Amino acid sequence: MPLNRWDRRTFLGRSAAAGAGAAMAGGAVVGAAGGARAHGGGHGHGHGRGRPSERYSFTVMGTTDLHGNVFNWDYFTDGEYDDAAHNDVGLAKISTLVDRVRREKGRRNTLLIDAGDTIQGTQLSYYYAKVDPITARRGPVHPMAKAMNAIGYDAAALGNHEFNYGIPVLRKFEEQCDFPLLGANALDAKTLRPAFAPYVIKRLRTPFGRDVRVAVLGLTNPGIAIWDKVNVGGRMVFPGLEEQAAKWVPKLRSLGADVVVVSAHSGSSGTSSYGDQLPYVENAAGLVAEQVPGIDAILVGHAHEEIAEHFVTNRVTGKRVVLSEPAKWGQRLTLFDFELVWERGRWAVEGAGSRVLNSNTVAEDRKVVSLLRSEHRKVVAYVNQVIGTSVVAMSTADAPWKDEPIIDLINQVQVETVAAALAGGEYAALPVLSQASCFSRTAGIPAGEVTIKDAAGLYPFENTLEARLLTGAQLKEYLEYSARYYVRTPAGGPVDTAKLTNADGIPDYNYDAVSGVTYDIDVSQPVGSRIVGLSFEGVAVDPAAWFVFAVNNYRASGGGNFPHVPGAKQVWADSEEIRNTIIAWVREKGSVDPAAFASVGWRLTREGAPVFP
């Protein structure tokens, strides 16, 4: 076993304090002389009066939210990835950047870490979790483990999406990695001891005979307890980042860490999408920097934002902590540059800053491409399997502001699935409603042959389906909450769709269209007073009436902080991903015809007049 690989069983067999000592022992020595210089002038500490100070510089590189992207490839379009900003994605591109930095700085003066959400997000990662699972006897090595091992990662924090496929898949992935998966606030539910390595300490050798000890503390997202309750409930708990950082950072300093870097799968905004369901903050990286003394830098993840360099002043020490988030999917590589000086018998951080490199400036690393060419080809063949036909083409391009047939398709599949599951039971007579979101504005079903990638592209997340009970009054409040997504737009003037949606930064996936009822959304009205004419089968919805609500597990467990659903009675739940249910539905029907399911159930209005006549 490599020296820097964390032995989880050994750790769990010790007390937290003893395990902490073992972690230091397990930190590999990285590198020899390099990145050092002696500056003249002043008083040198440790070398006698008048001698030059000893200084050493090194770089910590960071990625986050890779989400199964190895290649610059979009499996849902079966073509090279591109977006409006011409970003590129994937570890093959990151590898080229990493090699370049290592050549410039000297490999032994660099570390490479990640901030989580690694094994979910593309059909490549799905294939090796579900179709040809890594957990099978003599199963394959996960492509992300293969690529990250080849590139030479030193550590990675756990992301919330690491838990989507269940703990056995995560444990197998952990076993296949040549670096530790860190999660100081991922605790065993019974013992309340870390279920994963909390940290790793890496040694960087200097020419002065004094190693620099760099501690990497991993923190993950408390929302896992909500979003993946099915997988982690009763098995793991996830306390707040600030609380656990305050516990571990002093320990790392007492173990001799000269530099403390936190890899946090948590945004920097201080906000949460799960409301008051947990007493913790979802996006807490900035709060950790502000509240916990002793941290030098934080690699930020989870929010899918690009933060090249951001400084937060610690309230206790007055010291500035540098934060950086390298966007998502391998689009950027963060570089934390540290300048250290030897003084008073120890290494001290004299300066720290960060920047990001854009992966679209380099070619893919041929060694990574070659290493995973076979896996890539298997997945391309898989997603191009034909599962049916469609009478017409359908697109999500206008779905954020119009009731489009392609979103009706998702809702139709969910309604039929729930109705069939409840048939003959206690709730069979209740009407079934359904929610769906536009996850991608570029998804589509072509006319003619429909493939797995077409159907899967409608639902890129691993959400599963549930059925909950809601009253008419609760449904109205749910829809009002959803309608916050629209920017208030006065009647009479023109409407610019580019400025109509995503009010207050609400993402498309947190706007729900509900099928089975009809309603208008008056975007000229204030938030909370927009739903007009809510009806079921032509009659105004009775606030006391009961409905079965087909809803994804993310929403049902509090994702987006929608009202009522998390506390509503669950009458059915499925373990199958919704996108697989859509694929199976298309296979069974053979032909998709919107005439059989599409209708205009909702529309945007202003003072009674349709926005889009």
Coordinates of N, CA and C in Angstrom, one line a residue, residues 9-203:
R9 N -9.6 1.6 7.9 CA -9.8 0.6 9.0 C -8.9 0.9 10.2
T10 N -7.7 1.2 9.9 CA -6.7 1.5 11.0 C -7.2 2.7 11.8
F11 N -7.7 3.7 11.0 CA -8.1 4.9 11.7 C -9.3 4.7 12.6
L12 N -10.3 3.9 12.0 CA -11.5 3.7 12.8 C -11.3 2.8 14.0
G13 N -10.1 2.1 14.0 CA -9.8 1.3 15.2 C -9.1 2.0 16.3
R14 N -8.9 3.4 16.1 CA -8.3 4.1 17.2 C -9.2 5.2 17.7
S15 N -8.8 5.9 18.7 CA -9.5 7.0 19.2 C -9.2 8.2 18.2
A16 N -10.0 9.2 18.3 CA -9.7 10.3 17.3 C -8.3 10.9 17.5
A17 N -7.9 11.0 18.7 CA -6.6 11.6 19.0 C -5.5 10.7 18.5
A18 N -5.6 9.4 18.8 CA -4.6 8.5 18.3 C -4.6 8.5 16.8
G19 N -5.8 8.5 16.2 CA -5.9 8.5 14.7 C -5.3 9.7 14.1
A20 N -5.4 10.8 14.8 CA -4.8 12.0 14.3 C -3.3 11.9 14.2
G21 N -2.7 11.3 15.2 CA -1.2 11.1 15.1 C -0.9 10.2 14.0
A22 N -1.7 9.2 13.8 CA -1.4 8.2 12.7 C -1.5 8.9 11.3
A23 N -2.4 9.9 11.2 CA -2.5 10.6 10.0 C -1.2 11.3 9.6
M24 N -0.6 11.9 10.6 CA 0.6 12.6 10.3 C 1.7 11.6 9.8
A25 N 1.7 10.5 10.5 CA 2.7 9.5 10.1 C 2.5 9.0 8.7
G26 N 1.2 9.0 8.3 CA 0.9 8.5 7.0 C 1.1 9.6 5.9
G27 N 1.4 10.8 6.2 CA 1.6 11.8 5.2 C 2.9 11.6 4.5
A28 N 2.9 11.4 3.2 CA 4.1 11.1 2.4 C 5.0 12.3 2.3
V29 N 6.3 12.0 2.3 CA 7.3 13.0 2.0 C 7.2 13.3 0.5
V30 N 7.0 14.6 0.2 CA 6.8 14.9 -1.2 C 8.0 15.8 -1.6
G31 N 8.8 15.3 -2.4 CA 9.8 16.1 -3.0 C 11.1 16.3 -2.3
A32 N 12.1 16.9 -2.9 CA 13.4 17.2 -2.4 C 13.6 18.7 -2.6
A33 N 14.9 19.1 -2.6 CA 15.2 20.6 -2.7 C 14.5 21.2 -3.9
G34 N 14.2 22.5 -3.6 CA 13.6 23.3 -4.7 C 12.7 24.3 -4.2
G35 N 12.4 25.4 -5.0 CA 11.5 26.4 -4.7 C 12.0 27.2 -3.5
A36 N 13.3 27.2 -3.2 CA 13.8 27.9 -2.0 C 14.8 28.9 -2.5
R37 N 15.0 30.0 -1.6 CA 16.0 30.9 -1.8 C 16.3 31.6 -0.5
A38 N 17.5 32.2 -0.4 CA 17.9 33.0 0.7 C 18.0 34.4 0.3
H39 N 17.3 35.3 1.1 CA 17.3 36.7 0.8 C 18.3 37.4 1.7
G40 N 19.1 38.3 1.2 CA 20.0 39.0 2.0 C 19.3 40.1 2.8
G41 N 20.1 40.7 3.8 CA 19.5 41.8 4.6 C 18.8 41.3 5.8
G42 N 18.6 42.2 6.8 CA 17.8 41.9 8.0 C 18.5 40.9 8.9
H43 N 17.8 40.4 9.8 CA 18.3 39.4 10.8 C 17.7 38.1 10.5
G44 N 18.6 37.1 10.2 CA 18.1 35.8 9.9 C 17.8 35.0 11.2
H45 N 16.6 34.5 11.3 CA 16.3 33.7 12.5 C 16.8 32.3 12.4
G46 N 17.6 31.8 13.4 CA 18.1 30.5 13.3 C 19.5 30.4 12.7
H47 N 20.0 31.4 12.1 CA 21.3 31.4 11.5 C 22.3 32.4 12.0
G48 N 21.8 33.1 13.1 CA 22.7 34.1 13.6 C 22.5 35.5 13.1
R49 N 22.9 36.4 13.8 CA 22.6 37.8 13.4 C 23.3 38.2 12.1
G50 N 22.5 38.8 11.2 CA 23.1 39.3 10.0 C 23.1 38.3 8.8
R51 N 22.7 37.1 9.1 CA 22.6 36.0 8.1 C 21.3 36.2 7.3
P52 N 21.3 35.8 6.0 CA 20.0 36.0 5.3 C 18.9 35.1 5.8
S53 N 17.7 35.5 5.7 CA 16.5 34.7 6.1 C 16.3 33.6 5.1
E54 N 15.8 32.4 5.6 CA 15.5 31.3 4.8 C 14.1 31.4 4.3
R55 N 13.9 31.3 3.0 CA 12.6 31.4 2.4 C 12.3 30.2 1.5
Y56 N 11.1 29.8 1.4 CA 10.7 28.7 0.6 C 9.3 29.0 0.0
S57 N 9.1 28.7 -1.3 CA 7.8 28.9 -1.9 C 7.3 27.6 -2.5
F58 N 6.0 27.4 -2.4 CA 5.4 26.2 -3.0 C 4.0 26.5 -3.5
T59 N 3.4 25.6 -4.2 CA 2.1 25.8 -4.8 C 1.2 24.7 -4.6
V60 N 0.0 24.9 -4.1 CA -1.1 23.9 -4.0 C -2.1 24.1 -5.1
M61 N -2.2 23.2 -6.0 CA -3.2 23.2 -7.1 C -4.5 22.6 -6.7
G62 N -5.6 23.1 -7.2 CA -6.9 22.5 -6.8 C -7.9 22.5 -7.9
T63 N -8.7 21.4 -7.8 CA -9.9 21.3 -8.7 C -11.1 21.1 -7.8
T64 N -12.3 21.2 -8.4 CA -13.5 20.8 -7.6 C -14.6 20.5 -8.6
D65 N -15.6 19.8 -8.1 CA -16.8 19.6 -8.8 C -16.5 19.0 -10.2
L66 N -15.7 18.0 -10.3 CA -15.3 17.4 -11.6 C -16.5 16.7 -12.2
H67 N -17.3 16.1 -11.3 CA -18.6 15.5 -11.8 C -18.4 14.5 -12.9
G68 N -17.4 13.6 -12.8 CA -17.3 12.6 -13.8 C -16.7 13.0 -15.1
N69 N -16.2 14.2 -15.2 CA -15.6 14.6 -16.5 C -14.2 14.3 -16.6
V70 N -13.9 13.4 -17.5 CA -12.5 13.0 -17.8 C -12.1 13.7 -19.1
F71 N -13.0 13.7 -20.1 CA -12.7 14.2 -21.4 C -13.5 15.5 -21.7
N72 N -13.0 16.2 -22.7 CA -13.8 17.4 -23.1 C -14.9 16.9 -24.0
W73 N -15.9 16.3 -23.4 CA -16.9 15.6 -24.2 C -18.2 15.6 -23.4
D74 N -19.3 15.9 -24.2 CA -20.6 15.9 -23.7 C -21.4 14.6 -24.1
Y75 N -21.6 13.7 -23.2 CA -22.2 12.4 -23.6 C -23.7 12.6 -23.9
F76 N -24.3 13.7 -23.5 CA -25.7 13.9 -23.8 C -25.9 14.5 -25.2
T77 N -24.9 15.1 -25.8 CA -24.9 15.5 -27.2 C -24.1 14.7 -28.1
D78 N -23.3 13.8 -27.4 CA -22.3 12.9 -28.1 C -21.4 13.8 -29.0
G79 N -20.8 14.8 -28.4 CA -19.9 15.7 -29.2 C -19.0 16.4 -28.2
E80 N -18.1 17.1 -28.8 CA -17.1 17.9 -27.9 C -17.9 18.9 -27.1
Y81 N -17.5 19.1 -25.8 CA -18.2 20.0 -25.0 C -17.9 21.4 -25.4
D82 N -18.9 22.3 -25.4 CA -18.8 23.7 -25.6 C -19.9 24.4 -24.9
D83 N -19.6 25.7 -24.5 CA -20.7 26.5 -24.0 C -20.5 27.9 -24.6
A84 N -21.3 28.9 -24.1 CA -21.3 30.2 -24.7 C -19.9 30.9 -24.5
A85 N -19.3 30.5 -23.4 CA -18.0 31.1 -23.0 C -16.8 30.3 -23.6
H86 N -17.1 29.2 -24.3 CA -16.1 28.3 -24.9 C -15.2 27.7 -23.8
N87 N -15.8 27.4 -22.7 CA -15.1 26.6 -21.7 C -14.9 25.2 -22.2
D88 N -13.8 24.6 -21.7 CA -13.5 23.2 -21.9 C -13.6 22.5 -20.6
V89 N -13.8 21.2 -20.6 CA -13.9 20.4 -19.3 C -13.1 19.2 -19.3
G90 N -12.9 18.6 -18.1 CA -12.3 17.3 -18.1 C -10.9 17.2 -17.5
L91 N -10.6 16.1 -16.8 CA -9.3 15.8 -16.2 C -8.2 15.8 -17.2
A92 N -8.5 15.4 -18.5 CA -7.4 15.3 -19.4 C -6.8 16.7 -19.7
K93 N -7.7 17.7 -19.7 CA -7.2 19.1 -19.8 C -6.5 19.5 -18.6
I94 N -7.1 19.2 -17.4 CA -6.4 19.6 -16.1 C -5.0 19.0 -16.0
S95 N -4.9 17.7 -16.5 CA -3.6 17.1 -16.4 C -2.5 17.9 -17.1
T96 N -2.9 18.4 -18.3 CA -1.9 19.2 -19.0 C -1.5 20.5 -18.3
L97 N -2.5 21.1 -17.7 CA -2.2 22.3 -16.8 C -1.3 21.9 -15.6
V98 N -1.6 20.8 -15.0 CA -0.9 20.4 -13.8 C 0.6 20.1 -14.2
D99 N 0.8 19.4 -15.3 CA 2.1 19.1 -15.8 C 2.9 20.4 -16.0
R100 N 2.2 21.4 -16.6 CA 2.9 22.6 -16.9 C 3.4 23.3 -15.6
V101 N 2.5 23.4 -14.6 CA 2.8 24.0 -13.3 C 3.9 23.2 -12.6
R102 N 3.9 21.9 -12.7 CA 4.9 21.1 -12.0 C 6.3 21.4 -12.7
R103 N 6.3 21.6 -14.0 CA 7.6 21.9 -14.7 C 8.1 23.3 -14.3
E104 N 7.2 24.2 -14.1 CA 7.6 25.6 -13.8 C 8.0 25.7 -12.3
K105 N 7.3 25.0 -11.4 CA 7.6 25.1 -10.0 C 8.5 24.1 -9.4
G106 N 8.7 23.0 -10.2 CA 9.3 21.8 -9.7 C 8.3 20.9 -9.0
R107 N 8.1 19.7 -9.5 CA 7.1 18.9 -9.0 C 7.1 18.8 -7.5
R108 N 8.3 18.7 -6.9 CA 8.4 18.5 -5.5 C 8.0 19.7 -4.6
N109 N 7.7 20.8 -5.3 CA 7.3 22.0 -4.6 C 5.8 22.3 -4.9
T110 N 5.1 21.2 -5.2 CA 3.6 21.3 -5.5 C 2.8 20.2 -4.9
L111 N 1.6 20.5 -4.6 CA 0.6 19.5 -4.2 C -0.6 19.7 -5.1
L112 N -1.5 18.7 -5.2 CA -2.7 18.7 -6.0 C -3.8 18.1 -5.2
I113 N -4.9 18.9 -5.0 CA -6.0 18.5 -4.2 C -7.3 18.8 -4.9
D114 N -8.4 18.2 -4.4 CA -9.7 18.4 -5.0 C -10.7 18.6 -3.9
A115 N -11.8 19.4 -4.2 CA -12.8 19.7 -3.2 C -14.2 19.0 -3.4
G116 N -14.2 17.9 -4.1 CA -15.3 17.0 -4.0 C -16.3 17.1 -5.2
D117 N -17.3 16.2 -5.2 CA -18.2 15.9 -6.3 C -17.5 15.4 -7.5
T118 N -17.0 14.1 -7.3 CA -16.1 13.5 -8.3 C -16.8 12.4 -9.1
I119 N -17.6 11.6 -8.5 CA -18.1 10.4 -9.2 C -19.5 10.4 -9.7
Q120 N -20.1 11.5 -9.9 CA -21.4 11.6 -10.4 C -21.5 12.8 -11.4
G121 N -22.3 12.7 -12.4 CA -22.6 13.9 -13.3 C -22.5 13.6 -14.7
T122 N -21.8 12.6 -15.2 CA -21.8 12.3 -16.6 C -22.2 10.8 -16.8
Q123 N -22.5 10.5 -18.1 CA -22.8 9.1 -18.3 C -21.6 8.2 -18.2
L124 N -20.4 8.8 -18.2 CA -19.2 8.0 -17.9 C -19.2 7.5 -16.5
S125 N -19.5 8.4 -15.6 CA -19.5 8.1 -14.1 C -20.7 7.2 -13.8
Y126 N -21.9 7.4 -14.5 CA -23.1 6.6 -14.3 C -22.8 5.2 -14.7
Y127 N -22.2 5.0 -15.8 CA -22.0 3.7 -16.4 C -21.2 2.8 -15.5
Y128 N -20.2 3.4 -14.8 CA -19.3 2.6 -13.9 C -19.8 2.5 -12.5
A129 N -21.0 3.1 -12.2 CA -21.7 2.9 -11.0 C -22.9 2.0 -11.1
K130 N -23.5 2.0 -12.3 CA -24.7 1.2 -12.5 C -24.7 0.2 -13.6
V131 N -24.1 0.5 -14.7 CA -24.2 -0.5 -15.9 C -23.1 -1.5 -15.8
D132 N -21.8 -1.1 -15.6 CA -20.7 -2.0 -15.3 C -20.1 -1.5 -14.0
P133 N -20.7 -1.8 -12.9 CA -20.4 -1.2 -11.6 C -19.0 -1.6 -11.1
I134 N -18.3 -0.7 -10.5 CA -17.0 -1.0 -9.9 C -17.1 -1.9 -8.7
T135 N -18.3 -2.0 -8.2 CA -18.6 -2.9 -7.0 C -18.7 -4.4 -7.3
A136 N -18.9 -4.7 -8.6 CA -19.0 -6.1 -9.0 C -17.8 -6.9 -8.7
R137 N -17.9 -8.1 -8.6 CA -16.8 -9.0 -8.4 C -15.9 -8.9 -9.6
R138 N -14.6 -8.6 -9.4 CA -13.7 -8.4 -10.5 C -14.1 -7.2 -11.4
G139 N -14.8 -6.3 -10.7 CA -15.3 -5.1 -11.5 C -14.2 -4.2 -11.9
P140 N -14.5 -3.2 -12.8 CA -13.5 -2.3 -13.3 C -13.0 -1.3 -12.3
V141 N -12.0 -0.6 -12.6 CA -11.5 0.6 -11.8 C -12.3 1.8 -12.3
H142 N -12.8 2.6 -11.4 CA -13.5 3.7 -11.8 C -12.7 4.7 -12.6
P143 N -13.2 5.2 -13.7 CA -12.4 6.1 -14.6 C -11.8 7.3 -13.8
M144 N -12.6 7.8 -12.9 CA -12.1 9.0 -12.1 C -10.9 8.6 -11.2
A145 N -11.0 7.4 -10.7 CA -9.8 7.0 -9.9 C -8.6 6.7 -10.8
K146 N -8.8 6.1 -11.9 CA -7.7 5.9 -12.8 C -7.1 7.2 -13.2
A147 N -7.9 8.2 -13.6 CA -7.4 9.4 -14.1 C -6.7 10.2 -13.0
M148 N -7.3 10.3 -11.8 CA -6.7 11.1 -10.7 C -5.5 10.4 -10.2
N149 N -5.4 9.1 -10.2 CA -4.2 8.4 -9.8 C -3.1 8.7 -10.8
A150 N -3.4 8.7 -12.1 CA -2.4 8.9 -13.1 C -1.8 10.4 -13.0
I151 N -2.7 11.3 -12.7 CA -2.3 12.7 -12.6 C -1.5 12.9 -11.3
G152 N -1.8 12.2 -10.3 CA -1.1 12.3 -9.1 C -1.7 13.2 -8.0
Y153 N -2.9 13.0 -7.7 CA -3.6 13.8 -6.7 C -3.0 13.4 -5.3
D154 N -3.0 14.4 -4.4 CA -2.5 14.1 -3.1 C -3.7 13.9 -2.1
A155 N -4.8 14.5 -2.4 CA -6.0 14.3 -1.5 C -7.2 14.9 -2.2
A156 N -8.4 14.4 -1.7 CA -9.7 15.0 -2.3 C -10.7 15.0 -1.1
A157 N -11.4 16.1 -1.0 CA -12.5 16.1 -0.1 C -13.7 15.4 -0.6
L158 N -14.6 14.9 0.2 CA -15.8 14.3 -0.2 C -16.8 15.4 -0.6
G159 N -17.5 15.2 -1.7 CA -18.7 16.0 -2.0 C -20.0 15.3 -1.7
N160 N -21.1 16.1 -1.7 CA -22.4 15.5 -1.4 C -22.7 14.4 -2.5
H161 N -22.4 14.7 -3.7 CA -22.7 13.7 -4.8 C -21.9 12.4 -4.7
E162 N -20.9 12.4 -3.9 CA -20.2 11.1 -3.7 C -21.1 10.0 -3.1
F163 N -22.2 10.5 -2.5 CA -23.0 9.5 -1.8 C -24.3 9.1 -2.6
N164 N -24.4 9.6 -3.8 CA -25.6 9.4 -4.6 C -25.8 7.9 -5.0
Y165 N -24.7 7.2 -5.2 CA -24.8 5.8 -5.6 C -24.8 4.8 -4.4
G166 N -24.8 5.3 -3.2 CA -24.7 4.5 -2.1 C -23.3 4.4 -1.5
I167 N -23.2 4.0 -0.3 CA -21.9 3.9 0.4 C -21.0 2.8 -0.2
P168 N -21.5 1.6 -0.6 CA -20.6 0.6 -1.1 C -19.9 1.1 -2.4
V169 N -20.5 1.9 -3.3 CA -19.8 2.4 -4.4 C -18.7 3.4 -4.0
L170 N -19.1 4.3 -3.0 CA -18.1 5.2 -2.5 C -16.9 4.6 -1.9
R171 N -17.2 3.5 -1.1 CA -16.1 2.8 -0.4 C -15.2 2.1 -1.5
K172 N -15.8 1.6 -2.5 CA -15.0 1.0 -3.5 C -14.1 2.0 -4.3
F173 N -14.7 3.1 -4.6 CA -14.0 4.2 -5.2 C -12.8 4.7 -4.3
E174 N -13.1 4.8 -3.0 CA -12.1 5.2 -2.0 C -10.9 4.2 -2.1
E175 N -11.3 2.9 -2.1 CA -10.3 1.8 -2.1 C -9.4 1.9 -3.4
Q176 N -10.0 2.4 -4.5 CA -9.3 2.4 -5.8 C -8.4 3.6 -5.9
C177 N -8.6 4.6 -5.0 CA -7.8 5.8 -5.1 C -6.4 5.7 -4.4
D178 N -5.4 6.2 -5.0 CA -4.1 6.2 -4.4 C -3.9 7.4 -3.5
F179 N -4.9 8.1 -3.1 CA -4.9 9.3 -2.3 C -6.1 9.2 -1.3
P180 N -6.0 9.9 -0.2 CA -7.2 9.8 0.7 C -8.4 10.6 0.3
L181 N -9.6 10.1 0.6 CA -10.8 10.9 0.5 C -11.0 11.5 1.9
L182 N -11.1 12.8 2.0 CA -11.2 13.5 3.3 C -12.6 14.0 3.7
G183 N -13.0 13.8 4.9 CA -14.3 14.3 5.4 C -14.3 14.3 6.9
A184 N -13.7 15.4 7.4 CA -13.7 15.5 8.9 C -15.0 15.6 9.5
N185 N -16.0 16.1 8.8 CA -17.4 16.2 9.3 C -18.3 15.1 8.8
A186 N -17.8 14.0 8.2 CA -18.6 12.8 7.9 C -18.3 11.8 9.0
L187 N -19.3 11.7 9.9 CA -19.1 10.9 11.1 C -19.9 9.6 11.1
D188 N -19.4 8.6 11.7 CA -20.2 7.4 11.9 C -21.4 7.7 12.8
A189 N -22.6 7.3 12.5 CA -23.7 7.8 13.3 C -23.8 7.2 14.7
K190 N -23.2 6.0 14.9 CA -23.2 5.4 16.2 C -22.0 5.9 17.1
T191 N -20.8 5.9 16.5 CA -19.7 6.3 17.3 C -19.4 7.8 17.3
L192 N -19.9 8.5 16.3 CA -19.6 9.9 16.1 C -18.1 10.1 15.9
R193 N -17.4 9.1 15.4 CA -16.0 9.2 15.0 C -16.0 9.4 13.5
P194 N -14.9 10.0 13.0 CA -14.8 10.2 11.5 C -14.9 8.8 10.7
A195 N -15.8 8.8 9.7 CA -16.0 7.7 8.9 C -15.0 7.6 7.7
F196 N -14.3 8.8 7.5 CA -13.3 8.9 6.5 C -12.1 9.6 7.2
A197 N -11.0 9.6 6.5 CA -9.8 10.4 7.0 C -10.2 11.8 7.1
P198 N -10.0 12.5 8.3 CA -10.3 13.9 8.4 C -9.3 14.8 7.6
Y199 N -8.0 14.3 7.6 CA -7.0 15.2 7.0 C -5.8 14.3 6.6
V200 N -4.9 15.0 5.9 CA -3.6 14.3 5.6 C -2.5 15.4 5.8
I201 N -1.4 15.1 6.2 CA -0.3 16.0 6.3 C 0.8 15.6 5.4
K202 N 1.2 16.5 4.5 CA 2.2 16.2 3.5 C 3.5 17.0 3.8
R203 N 4.6 16.3 3.6 CA 5.9 17.0 3.9 C 6.6 17.4 2.6

